[in-house]
PDB file of C-alpha atoms and ligand atoms in Angstrom:
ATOM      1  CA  UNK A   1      68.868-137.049  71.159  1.00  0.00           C
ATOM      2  CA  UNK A   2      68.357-140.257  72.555  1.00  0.00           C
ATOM      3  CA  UNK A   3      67.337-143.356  70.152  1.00  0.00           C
ATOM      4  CA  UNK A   4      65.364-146.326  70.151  1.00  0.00           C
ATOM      5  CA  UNK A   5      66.787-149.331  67.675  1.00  0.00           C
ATOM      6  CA  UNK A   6      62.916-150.979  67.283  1.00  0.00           C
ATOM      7  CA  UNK A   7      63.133-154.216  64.839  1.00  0.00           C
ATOM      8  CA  UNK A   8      62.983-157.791  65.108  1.00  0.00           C
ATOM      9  CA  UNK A   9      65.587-159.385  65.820  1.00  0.00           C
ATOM     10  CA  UNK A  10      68.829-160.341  63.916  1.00  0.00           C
ATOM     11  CA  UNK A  11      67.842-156.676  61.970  1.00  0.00           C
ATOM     12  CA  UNK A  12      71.047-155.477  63.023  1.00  0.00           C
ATOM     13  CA  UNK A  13      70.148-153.039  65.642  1.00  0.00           C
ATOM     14  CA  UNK A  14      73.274-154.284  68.043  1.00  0.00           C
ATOM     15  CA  UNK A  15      75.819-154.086  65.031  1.00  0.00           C
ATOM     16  CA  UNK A  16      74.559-150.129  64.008  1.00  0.00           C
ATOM     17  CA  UNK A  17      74.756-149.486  68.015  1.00  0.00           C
ATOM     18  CA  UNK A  18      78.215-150.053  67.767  1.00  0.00           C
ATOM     19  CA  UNK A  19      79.008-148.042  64.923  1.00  0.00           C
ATOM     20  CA  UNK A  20      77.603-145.436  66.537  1.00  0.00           C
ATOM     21  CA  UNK A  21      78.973-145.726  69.720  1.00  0.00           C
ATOM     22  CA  UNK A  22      82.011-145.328  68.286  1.00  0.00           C
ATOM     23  CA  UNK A  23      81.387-142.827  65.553  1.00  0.00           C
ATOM     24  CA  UNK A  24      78.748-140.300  67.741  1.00  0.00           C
ATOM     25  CA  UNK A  25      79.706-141.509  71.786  1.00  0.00           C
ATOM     26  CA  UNK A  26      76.517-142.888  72.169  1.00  0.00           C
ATOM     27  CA  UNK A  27      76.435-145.176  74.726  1.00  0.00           C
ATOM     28  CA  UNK A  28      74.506-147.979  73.724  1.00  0.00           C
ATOM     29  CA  UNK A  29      72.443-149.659  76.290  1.00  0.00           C
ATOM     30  CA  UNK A  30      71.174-153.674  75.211  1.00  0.00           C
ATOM     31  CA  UNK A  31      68.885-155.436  77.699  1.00  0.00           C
ATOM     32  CA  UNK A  32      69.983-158.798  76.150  1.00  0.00           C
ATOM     33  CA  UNK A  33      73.488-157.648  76.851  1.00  0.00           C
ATOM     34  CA  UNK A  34      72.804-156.742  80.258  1.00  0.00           C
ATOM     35  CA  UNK A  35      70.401-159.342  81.057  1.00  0.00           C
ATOM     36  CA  UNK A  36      73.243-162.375  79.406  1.00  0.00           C
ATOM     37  CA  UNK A  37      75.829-160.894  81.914  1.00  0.00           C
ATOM     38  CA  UNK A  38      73.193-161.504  84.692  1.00  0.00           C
ATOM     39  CA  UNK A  39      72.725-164.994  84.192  1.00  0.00           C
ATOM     40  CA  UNK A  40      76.527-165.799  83.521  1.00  0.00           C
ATOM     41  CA  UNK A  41      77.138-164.286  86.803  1.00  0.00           C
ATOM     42  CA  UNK A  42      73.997-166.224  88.208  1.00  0.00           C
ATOM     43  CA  UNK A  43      72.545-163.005  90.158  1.00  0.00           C
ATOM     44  CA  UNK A  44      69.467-163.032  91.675  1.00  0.00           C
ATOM     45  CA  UNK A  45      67.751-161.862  88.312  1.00  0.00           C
ATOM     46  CA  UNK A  46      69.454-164.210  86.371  1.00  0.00           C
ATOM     47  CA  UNK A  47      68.843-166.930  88.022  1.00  0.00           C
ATOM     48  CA  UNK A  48      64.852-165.783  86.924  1.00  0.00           C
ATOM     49  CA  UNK A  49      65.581-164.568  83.791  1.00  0.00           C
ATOM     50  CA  UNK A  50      66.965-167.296  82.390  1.00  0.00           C
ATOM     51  CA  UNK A  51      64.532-169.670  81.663  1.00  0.00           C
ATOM     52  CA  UNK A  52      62.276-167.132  79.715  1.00  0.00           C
ATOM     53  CA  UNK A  53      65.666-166.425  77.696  1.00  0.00           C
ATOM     54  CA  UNK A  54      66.207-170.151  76.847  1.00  0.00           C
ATOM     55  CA  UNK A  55      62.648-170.419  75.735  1.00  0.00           C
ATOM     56  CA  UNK A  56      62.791-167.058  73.229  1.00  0.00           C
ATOM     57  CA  UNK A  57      59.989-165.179  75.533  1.00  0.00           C
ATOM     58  CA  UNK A  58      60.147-161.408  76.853  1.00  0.00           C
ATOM     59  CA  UNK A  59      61.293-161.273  80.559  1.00  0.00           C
ATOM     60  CA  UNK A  60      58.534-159.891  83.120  1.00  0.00           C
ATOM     61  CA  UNK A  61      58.430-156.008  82.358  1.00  0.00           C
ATOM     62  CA  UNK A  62      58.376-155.675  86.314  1.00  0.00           C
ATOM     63  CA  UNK A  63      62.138-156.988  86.111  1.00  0.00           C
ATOM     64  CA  UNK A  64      62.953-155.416  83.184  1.00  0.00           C
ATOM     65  CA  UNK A  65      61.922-151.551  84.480  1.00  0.00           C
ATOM     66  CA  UNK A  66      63.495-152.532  87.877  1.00  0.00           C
ATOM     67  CA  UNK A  67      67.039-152.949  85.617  1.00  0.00           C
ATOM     68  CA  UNK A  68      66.470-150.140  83.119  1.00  0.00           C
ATOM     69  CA  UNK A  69      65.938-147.991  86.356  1.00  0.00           C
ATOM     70  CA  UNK A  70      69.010-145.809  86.807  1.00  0.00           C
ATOM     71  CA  UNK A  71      70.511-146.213  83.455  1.00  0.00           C
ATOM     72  CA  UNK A  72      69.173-142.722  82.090  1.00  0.00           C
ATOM     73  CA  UNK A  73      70.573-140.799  85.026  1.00  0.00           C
ATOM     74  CA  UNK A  74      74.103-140.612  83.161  1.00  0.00           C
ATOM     75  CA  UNK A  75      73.720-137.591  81.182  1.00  0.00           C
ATOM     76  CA  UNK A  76      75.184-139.076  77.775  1.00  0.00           C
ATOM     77  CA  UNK A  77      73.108-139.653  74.723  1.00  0.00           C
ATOM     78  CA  UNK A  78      71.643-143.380  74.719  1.00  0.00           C
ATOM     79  CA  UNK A  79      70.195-145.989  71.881  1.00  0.00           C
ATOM     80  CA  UNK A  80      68.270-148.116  73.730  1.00  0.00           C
ATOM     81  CA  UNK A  81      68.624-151.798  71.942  1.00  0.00           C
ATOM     82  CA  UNK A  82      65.817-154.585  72.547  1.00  0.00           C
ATOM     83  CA  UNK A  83      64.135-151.662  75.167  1.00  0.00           C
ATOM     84  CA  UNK A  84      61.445-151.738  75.026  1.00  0.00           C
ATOM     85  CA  UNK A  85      59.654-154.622  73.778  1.00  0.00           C
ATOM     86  CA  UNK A  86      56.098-154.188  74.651  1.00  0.00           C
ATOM     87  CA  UNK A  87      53.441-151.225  74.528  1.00  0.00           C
ATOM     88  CA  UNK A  88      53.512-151.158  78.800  1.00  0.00           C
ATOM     89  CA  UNK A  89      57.572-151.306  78.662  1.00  0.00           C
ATOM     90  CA  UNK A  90      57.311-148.233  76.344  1.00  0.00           C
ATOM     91  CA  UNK A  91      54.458-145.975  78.224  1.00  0.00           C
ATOM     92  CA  UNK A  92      57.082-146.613  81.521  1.00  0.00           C
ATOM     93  CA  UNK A  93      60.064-145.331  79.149  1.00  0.00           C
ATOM     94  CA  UNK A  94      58.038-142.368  78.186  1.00  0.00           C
ATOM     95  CA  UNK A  95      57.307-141.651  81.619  1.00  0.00           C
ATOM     96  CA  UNK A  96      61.059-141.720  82.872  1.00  0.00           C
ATOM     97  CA  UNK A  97      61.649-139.691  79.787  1.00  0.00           C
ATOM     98  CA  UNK A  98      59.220-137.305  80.493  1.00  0.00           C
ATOM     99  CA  UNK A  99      60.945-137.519  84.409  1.00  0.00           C
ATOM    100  CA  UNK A 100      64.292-136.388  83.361  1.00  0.00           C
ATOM    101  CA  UNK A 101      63.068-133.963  80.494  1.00  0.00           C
ATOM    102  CA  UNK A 102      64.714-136.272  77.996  1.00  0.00           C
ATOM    103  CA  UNK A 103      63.153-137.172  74.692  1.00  0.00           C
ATOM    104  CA  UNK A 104      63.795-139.785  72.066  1.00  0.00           C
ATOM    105  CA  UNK A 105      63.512-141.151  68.534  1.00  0.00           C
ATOM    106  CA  UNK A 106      62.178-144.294  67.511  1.00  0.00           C
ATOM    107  CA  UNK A 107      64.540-146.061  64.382  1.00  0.00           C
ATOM    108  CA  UNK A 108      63.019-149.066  62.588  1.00  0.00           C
ATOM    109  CA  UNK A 109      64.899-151.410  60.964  1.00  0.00           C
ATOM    110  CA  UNK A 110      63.382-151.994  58.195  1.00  0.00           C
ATOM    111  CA  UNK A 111      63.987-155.996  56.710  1.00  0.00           C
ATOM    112  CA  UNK A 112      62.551-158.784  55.256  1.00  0.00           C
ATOM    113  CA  UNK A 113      61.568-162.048  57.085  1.00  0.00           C
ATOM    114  CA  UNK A 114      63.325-164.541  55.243  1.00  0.00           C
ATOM    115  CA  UNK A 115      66.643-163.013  56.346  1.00  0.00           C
ATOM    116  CA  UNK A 116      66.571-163.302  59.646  1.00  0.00           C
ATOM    117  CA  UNK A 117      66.565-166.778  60.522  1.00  0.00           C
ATOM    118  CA  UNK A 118      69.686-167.309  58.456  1.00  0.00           C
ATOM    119  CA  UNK A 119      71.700-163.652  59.876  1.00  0.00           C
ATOM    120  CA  UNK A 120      71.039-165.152  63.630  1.00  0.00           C
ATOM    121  CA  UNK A 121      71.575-168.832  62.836  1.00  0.00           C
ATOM    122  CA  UNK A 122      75.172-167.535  61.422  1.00  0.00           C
ATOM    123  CA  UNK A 123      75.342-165.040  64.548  1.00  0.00           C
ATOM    124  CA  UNK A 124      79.005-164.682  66.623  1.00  0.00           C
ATOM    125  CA  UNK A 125      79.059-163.326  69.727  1.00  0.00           C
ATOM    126  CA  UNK A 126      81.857-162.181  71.905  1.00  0.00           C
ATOM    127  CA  UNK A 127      80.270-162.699  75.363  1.00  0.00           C
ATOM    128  CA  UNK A 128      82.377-160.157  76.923  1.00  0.00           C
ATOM    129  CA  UNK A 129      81.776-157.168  74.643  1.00  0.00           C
ATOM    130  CA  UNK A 130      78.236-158.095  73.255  1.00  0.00           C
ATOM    131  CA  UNK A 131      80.096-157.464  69.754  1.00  0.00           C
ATOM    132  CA  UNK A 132      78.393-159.480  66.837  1.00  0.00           C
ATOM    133  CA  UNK A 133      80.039-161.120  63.526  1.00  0.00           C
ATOM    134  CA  UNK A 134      78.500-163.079  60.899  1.00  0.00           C
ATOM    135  CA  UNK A 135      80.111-166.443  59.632  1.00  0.00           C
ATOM    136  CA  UNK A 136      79.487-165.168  55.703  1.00  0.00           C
ATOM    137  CA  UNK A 137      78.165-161.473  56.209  1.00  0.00           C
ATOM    138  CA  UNK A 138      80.707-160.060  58.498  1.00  0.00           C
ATOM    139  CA  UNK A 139      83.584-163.060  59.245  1.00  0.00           C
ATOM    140  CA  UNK A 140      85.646-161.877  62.222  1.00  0.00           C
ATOM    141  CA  UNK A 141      89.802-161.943  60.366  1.00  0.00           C
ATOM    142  CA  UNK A 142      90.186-165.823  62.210  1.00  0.00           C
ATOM    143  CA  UNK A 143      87.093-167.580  62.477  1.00  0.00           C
ATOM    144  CA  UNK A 144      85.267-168.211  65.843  1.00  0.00           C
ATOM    145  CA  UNK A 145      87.737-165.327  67.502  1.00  0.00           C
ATOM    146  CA  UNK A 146      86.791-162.220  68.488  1.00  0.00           C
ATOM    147  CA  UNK A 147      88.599-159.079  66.280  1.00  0.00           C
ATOM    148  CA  UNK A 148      89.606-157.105  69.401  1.00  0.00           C
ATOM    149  CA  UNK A 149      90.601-159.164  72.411  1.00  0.00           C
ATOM    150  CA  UNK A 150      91.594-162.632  70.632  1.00  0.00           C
ATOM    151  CA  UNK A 151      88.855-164.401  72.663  1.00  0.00           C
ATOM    152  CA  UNK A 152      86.952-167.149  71.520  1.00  0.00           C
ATOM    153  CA  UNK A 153      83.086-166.294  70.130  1.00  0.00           C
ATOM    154  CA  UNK A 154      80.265-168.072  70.940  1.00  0.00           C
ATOM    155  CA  UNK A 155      76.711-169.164  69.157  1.00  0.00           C
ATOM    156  CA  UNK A 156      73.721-167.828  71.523  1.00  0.00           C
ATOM    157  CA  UNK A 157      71.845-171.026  72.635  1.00  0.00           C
ATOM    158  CA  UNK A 158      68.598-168.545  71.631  1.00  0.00           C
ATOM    159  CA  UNK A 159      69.993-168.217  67.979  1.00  0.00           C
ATOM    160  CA  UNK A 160      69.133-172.049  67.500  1.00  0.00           C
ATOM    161  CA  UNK A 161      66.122-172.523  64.885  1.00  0.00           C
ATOM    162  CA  UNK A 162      63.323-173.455  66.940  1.00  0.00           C
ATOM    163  CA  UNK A 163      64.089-170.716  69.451  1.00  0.00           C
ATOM    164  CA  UNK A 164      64.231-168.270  66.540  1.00  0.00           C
ATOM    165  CA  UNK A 165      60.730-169.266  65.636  1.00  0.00           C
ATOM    166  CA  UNK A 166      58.987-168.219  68.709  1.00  0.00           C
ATOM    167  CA  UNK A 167      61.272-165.290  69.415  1.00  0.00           C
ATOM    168  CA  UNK A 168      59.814-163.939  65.635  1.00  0.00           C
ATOM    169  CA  UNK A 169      56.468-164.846  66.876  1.00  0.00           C
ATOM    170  CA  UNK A 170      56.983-162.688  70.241  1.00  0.00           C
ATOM    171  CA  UNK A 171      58.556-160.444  68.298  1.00  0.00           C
ATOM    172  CA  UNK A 172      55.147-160.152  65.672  1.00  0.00           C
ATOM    173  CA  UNK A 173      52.652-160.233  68.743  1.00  0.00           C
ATOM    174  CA  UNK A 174      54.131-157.797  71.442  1.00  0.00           C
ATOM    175  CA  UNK A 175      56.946-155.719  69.885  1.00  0.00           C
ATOM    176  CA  UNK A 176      55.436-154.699  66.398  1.00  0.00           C
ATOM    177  CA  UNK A 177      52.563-153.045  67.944  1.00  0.00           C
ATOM    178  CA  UNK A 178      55.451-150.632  68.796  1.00  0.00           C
ATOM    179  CA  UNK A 179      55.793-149.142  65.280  1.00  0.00           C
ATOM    180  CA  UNK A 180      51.982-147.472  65.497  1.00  0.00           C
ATOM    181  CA  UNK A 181      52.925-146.369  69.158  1.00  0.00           C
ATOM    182  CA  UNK A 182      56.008-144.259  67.502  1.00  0.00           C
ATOM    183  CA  UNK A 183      54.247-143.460  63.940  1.00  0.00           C
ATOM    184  CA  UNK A 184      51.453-141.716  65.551  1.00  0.00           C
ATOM    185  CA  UNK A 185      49.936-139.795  62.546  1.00  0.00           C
ATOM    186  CA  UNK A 186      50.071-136.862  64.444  1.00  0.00           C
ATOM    187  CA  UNK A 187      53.059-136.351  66.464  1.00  0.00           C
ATOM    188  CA  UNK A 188      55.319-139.233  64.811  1.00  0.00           C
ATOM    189  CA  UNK A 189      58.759-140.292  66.740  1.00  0.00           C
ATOM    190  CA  UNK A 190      59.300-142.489  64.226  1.00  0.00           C
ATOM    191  CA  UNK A 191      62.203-142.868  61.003  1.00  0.00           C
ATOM    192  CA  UNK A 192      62.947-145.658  58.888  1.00  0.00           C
ATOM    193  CA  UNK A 193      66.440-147.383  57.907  1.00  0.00           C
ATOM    194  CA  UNK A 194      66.095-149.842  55.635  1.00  0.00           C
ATOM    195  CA  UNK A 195      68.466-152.887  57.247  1.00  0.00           C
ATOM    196  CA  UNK A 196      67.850-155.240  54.222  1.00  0.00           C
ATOM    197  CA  UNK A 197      71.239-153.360  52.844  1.00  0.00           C
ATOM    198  CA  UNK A 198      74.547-154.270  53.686  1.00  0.00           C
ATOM    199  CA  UNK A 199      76.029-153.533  56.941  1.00  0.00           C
ATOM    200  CA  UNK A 200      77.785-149.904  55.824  1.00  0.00           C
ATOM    201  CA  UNK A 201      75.550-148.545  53.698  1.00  0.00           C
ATOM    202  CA  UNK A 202      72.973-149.459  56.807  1.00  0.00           C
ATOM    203  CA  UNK A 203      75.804-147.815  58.988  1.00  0.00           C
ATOM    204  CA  UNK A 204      75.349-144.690  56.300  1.00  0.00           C
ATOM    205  CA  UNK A 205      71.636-144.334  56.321  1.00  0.00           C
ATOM    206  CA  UNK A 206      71.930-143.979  60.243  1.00  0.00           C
ATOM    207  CA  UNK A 207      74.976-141.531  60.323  1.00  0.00           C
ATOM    208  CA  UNK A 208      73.106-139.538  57.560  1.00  0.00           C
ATOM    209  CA  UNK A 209      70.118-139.266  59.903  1.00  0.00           C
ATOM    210  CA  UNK A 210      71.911-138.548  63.268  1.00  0.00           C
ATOM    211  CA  UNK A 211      73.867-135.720  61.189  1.00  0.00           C
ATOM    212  CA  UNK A 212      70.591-133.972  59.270  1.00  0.00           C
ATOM    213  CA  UNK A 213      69.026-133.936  63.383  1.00  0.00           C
ATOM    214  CA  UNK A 214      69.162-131.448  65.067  1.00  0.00           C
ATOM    215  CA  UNK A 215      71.285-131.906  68.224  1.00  0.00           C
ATOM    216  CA  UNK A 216      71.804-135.325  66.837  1.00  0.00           C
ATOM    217  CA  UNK A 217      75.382-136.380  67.440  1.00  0.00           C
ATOM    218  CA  UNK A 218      75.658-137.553  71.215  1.00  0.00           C
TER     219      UNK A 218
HETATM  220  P1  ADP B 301      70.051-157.558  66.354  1.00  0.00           P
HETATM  221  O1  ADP B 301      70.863-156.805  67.379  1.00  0.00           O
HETATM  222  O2  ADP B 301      69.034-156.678  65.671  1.00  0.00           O
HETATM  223  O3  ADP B 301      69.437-158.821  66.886  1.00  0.00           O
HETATM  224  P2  ADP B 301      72.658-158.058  65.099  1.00  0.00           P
HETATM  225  O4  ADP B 301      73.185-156.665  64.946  1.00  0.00           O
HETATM  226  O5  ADP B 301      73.258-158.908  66.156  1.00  0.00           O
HETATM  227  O6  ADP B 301      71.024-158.030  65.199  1.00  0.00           O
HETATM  228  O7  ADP B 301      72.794-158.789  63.682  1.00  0.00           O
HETATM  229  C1  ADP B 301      72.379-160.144  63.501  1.00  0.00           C
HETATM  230  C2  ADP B 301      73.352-160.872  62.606  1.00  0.00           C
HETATM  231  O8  ADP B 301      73.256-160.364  61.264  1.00  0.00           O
HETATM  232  C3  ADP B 301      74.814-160.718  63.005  1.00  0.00           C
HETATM  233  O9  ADP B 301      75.457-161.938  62.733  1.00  0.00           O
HETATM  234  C4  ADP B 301      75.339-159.598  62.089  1.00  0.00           C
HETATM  235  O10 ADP B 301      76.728-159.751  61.794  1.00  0.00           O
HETATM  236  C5  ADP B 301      74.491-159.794  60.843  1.00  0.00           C
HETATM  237  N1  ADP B 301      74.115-158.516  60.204  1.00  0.00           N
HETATM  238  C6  ADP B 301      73.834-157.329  60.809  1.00  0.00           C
HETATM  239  N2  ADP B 301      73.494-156.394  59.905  1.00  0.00           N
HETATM  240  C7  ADP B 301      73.524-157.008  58.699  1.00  0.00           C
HETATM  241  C8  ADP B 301      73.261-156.556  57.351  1.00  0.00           C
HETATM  242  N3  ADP B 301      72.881-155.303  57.106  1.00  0.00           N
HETATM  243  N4  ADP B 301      73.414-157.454  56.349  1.00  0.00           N
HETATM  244  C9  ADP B 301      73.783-158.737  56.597  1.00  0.00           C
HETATM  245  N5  ADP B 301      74.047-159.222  57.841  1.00  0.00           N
HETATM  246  C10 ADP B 301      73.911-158.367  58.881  1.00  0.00           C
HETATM  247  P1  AMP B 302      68.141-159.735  72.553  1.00  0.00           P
HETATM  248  O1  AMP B 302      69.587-159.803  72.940  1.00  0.00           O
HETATM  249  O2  AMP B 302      67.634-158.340  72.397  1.00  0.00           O
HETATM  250  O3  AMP B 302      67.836-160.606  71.338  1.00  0.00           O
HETATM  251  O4  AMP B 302      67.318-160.361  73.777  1.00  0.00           O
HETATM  252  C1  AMP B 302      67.512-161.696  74.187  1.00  0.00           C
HETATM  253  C2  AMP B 302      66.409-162.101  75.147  1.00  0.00           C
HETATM  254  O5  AMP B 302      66.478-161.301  76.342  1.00  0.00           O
HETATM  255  C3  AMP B 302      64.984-161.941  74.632  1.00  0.00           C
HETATM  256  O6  AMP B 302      64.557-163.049  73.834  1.00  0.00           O
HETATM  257  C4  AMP B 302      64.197-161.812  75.934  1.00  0.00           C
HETATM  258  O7  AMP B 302      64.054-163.084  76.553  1.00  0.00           O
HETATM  259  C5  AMP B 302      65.156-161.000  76.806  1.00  0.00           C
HETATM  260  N1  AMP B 302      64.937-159.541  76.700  1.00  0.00           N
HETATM  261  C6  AMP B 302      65.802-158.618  76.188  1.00  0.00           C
HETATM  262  N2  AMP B 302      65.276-157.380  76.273  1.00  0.00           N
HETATM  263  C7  AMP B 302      64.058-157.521  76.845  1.00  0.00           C
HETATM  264  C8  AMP B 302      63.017-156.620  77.190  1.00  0.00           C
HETATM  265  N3  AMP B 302      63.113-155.297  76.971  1.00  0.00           N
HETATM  266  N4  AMP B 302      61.889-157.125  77.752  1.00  0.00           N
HETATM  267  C9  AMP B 302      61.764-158.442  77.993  1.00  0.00           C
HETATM  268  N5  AMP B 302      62.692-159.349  77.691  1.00  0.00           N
HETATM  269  C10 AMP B 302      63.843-158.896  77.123  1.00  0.00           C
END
């Protein structure tokens, strides 16, 4: 069973995709990740993906679905994580889906507003590994270094205030419309966490629900 991590951002979704990477084998698959290691290496989508990033607005879907293409021909389970953002980015997904006779669950992360200025304003990043720590929720062991490698973590430039404002504001007008797409009332794809909880017991709620599935664990 494949998953989709839908919620705003700063949620959690990439902390709980690691978790289960490591718990299940999914492999989790992050356009921010992917898109970051584009512009770092300055590629030819980088180089037009960037500004869009800087600003806290959604990258064309055209270039989007041109770098999602090929991912879902490796036959491990996936969670797809900030994929897709946008009703047309997830009527393409169905149809590759549909393609490759795969099929997947929508998870919201469930979580109040008022958190999520302050959980991405205190965000850590390791660049390398797309691995997340918080400077008060989840301190890596020495501050500003990265648990598993011993290199240094950075602040996204995109988890600055003002940029958090309009990425909430995308995030309200163009991704939300995402939870009715997934809750239809008759065939929902659609479960809950709620990611107001701390980190492990969010961790639980997930493992709970990828056990109690049928074919869950990757
Ligand atoms: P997303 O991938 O949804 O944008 P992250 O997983 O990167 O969000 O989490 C955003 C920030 O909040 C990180 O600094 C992370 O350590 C912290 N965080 C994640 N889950 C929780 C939680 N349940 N409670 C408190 N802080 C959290
Ligand atoms: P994230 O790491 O998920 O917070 O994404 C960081 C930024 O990358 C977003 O603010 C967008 O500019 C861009 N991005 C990531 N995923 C997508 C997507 N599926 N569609 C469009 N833009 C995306």
């Amino acid at each position: 069973m494949n998953l989709i991590f839908l919620g705003p951002p700063g949620a959690g979704k990439g902390t709980q995709a690691k978790v289960l990477e490591e718990k299940f084998g999914y492999r989790q698959i992050s356009t921010g990740d992917i898109l970051r290691r584009h512009v770092a290496e300055g590629t030819p989508l980088g180089v037009e993906a960037k500004g869009y990033m800087s600003r806290g607005d959604l990258v064309p879907d055209e270039l989007i679905l041109r770098m999602m293409d090929g991912e879902l021909e490796q036959s491990s389970d996936v969670i797809l994580d900030g994929f897709p953002r946008n009703v047309a980015q997830a009527t393409a997904l169905d149809e590759l889906l549909a393609r490759k006779k795969r099929n997947a669950v929508a998870v919201l992360f469930d979580v109040d507003r008022d958190v999520l200025t302050d959980r991405l304003t205190g965000r850590w990043t390791h660049p390398g590994s797309g691995r997340t720590y918080h400077a008060k929720n989840n301190p890596p062991k020495v501050p500003e270094i990265d648990d598993v490698t011993g290199e240094p973590l950075v602040q996204r430039p995109d988890d600055a205030e003002e940029t958090v404002k309009n990425r909430l504001a995308v995030y309200d007008e163009q991704t939300a419309p995402l939870i009715a797409y997934y809750d239809d009332p008759g065939d929902s794809r659609l479960a809950r966490v709620d990611a107001l909880a701390p980190i492990e017991k969010v961790s639980r709620q997930l493992i709970d629900f990828v056990r109690s599935h049928p074919n869950g664990a990757a």
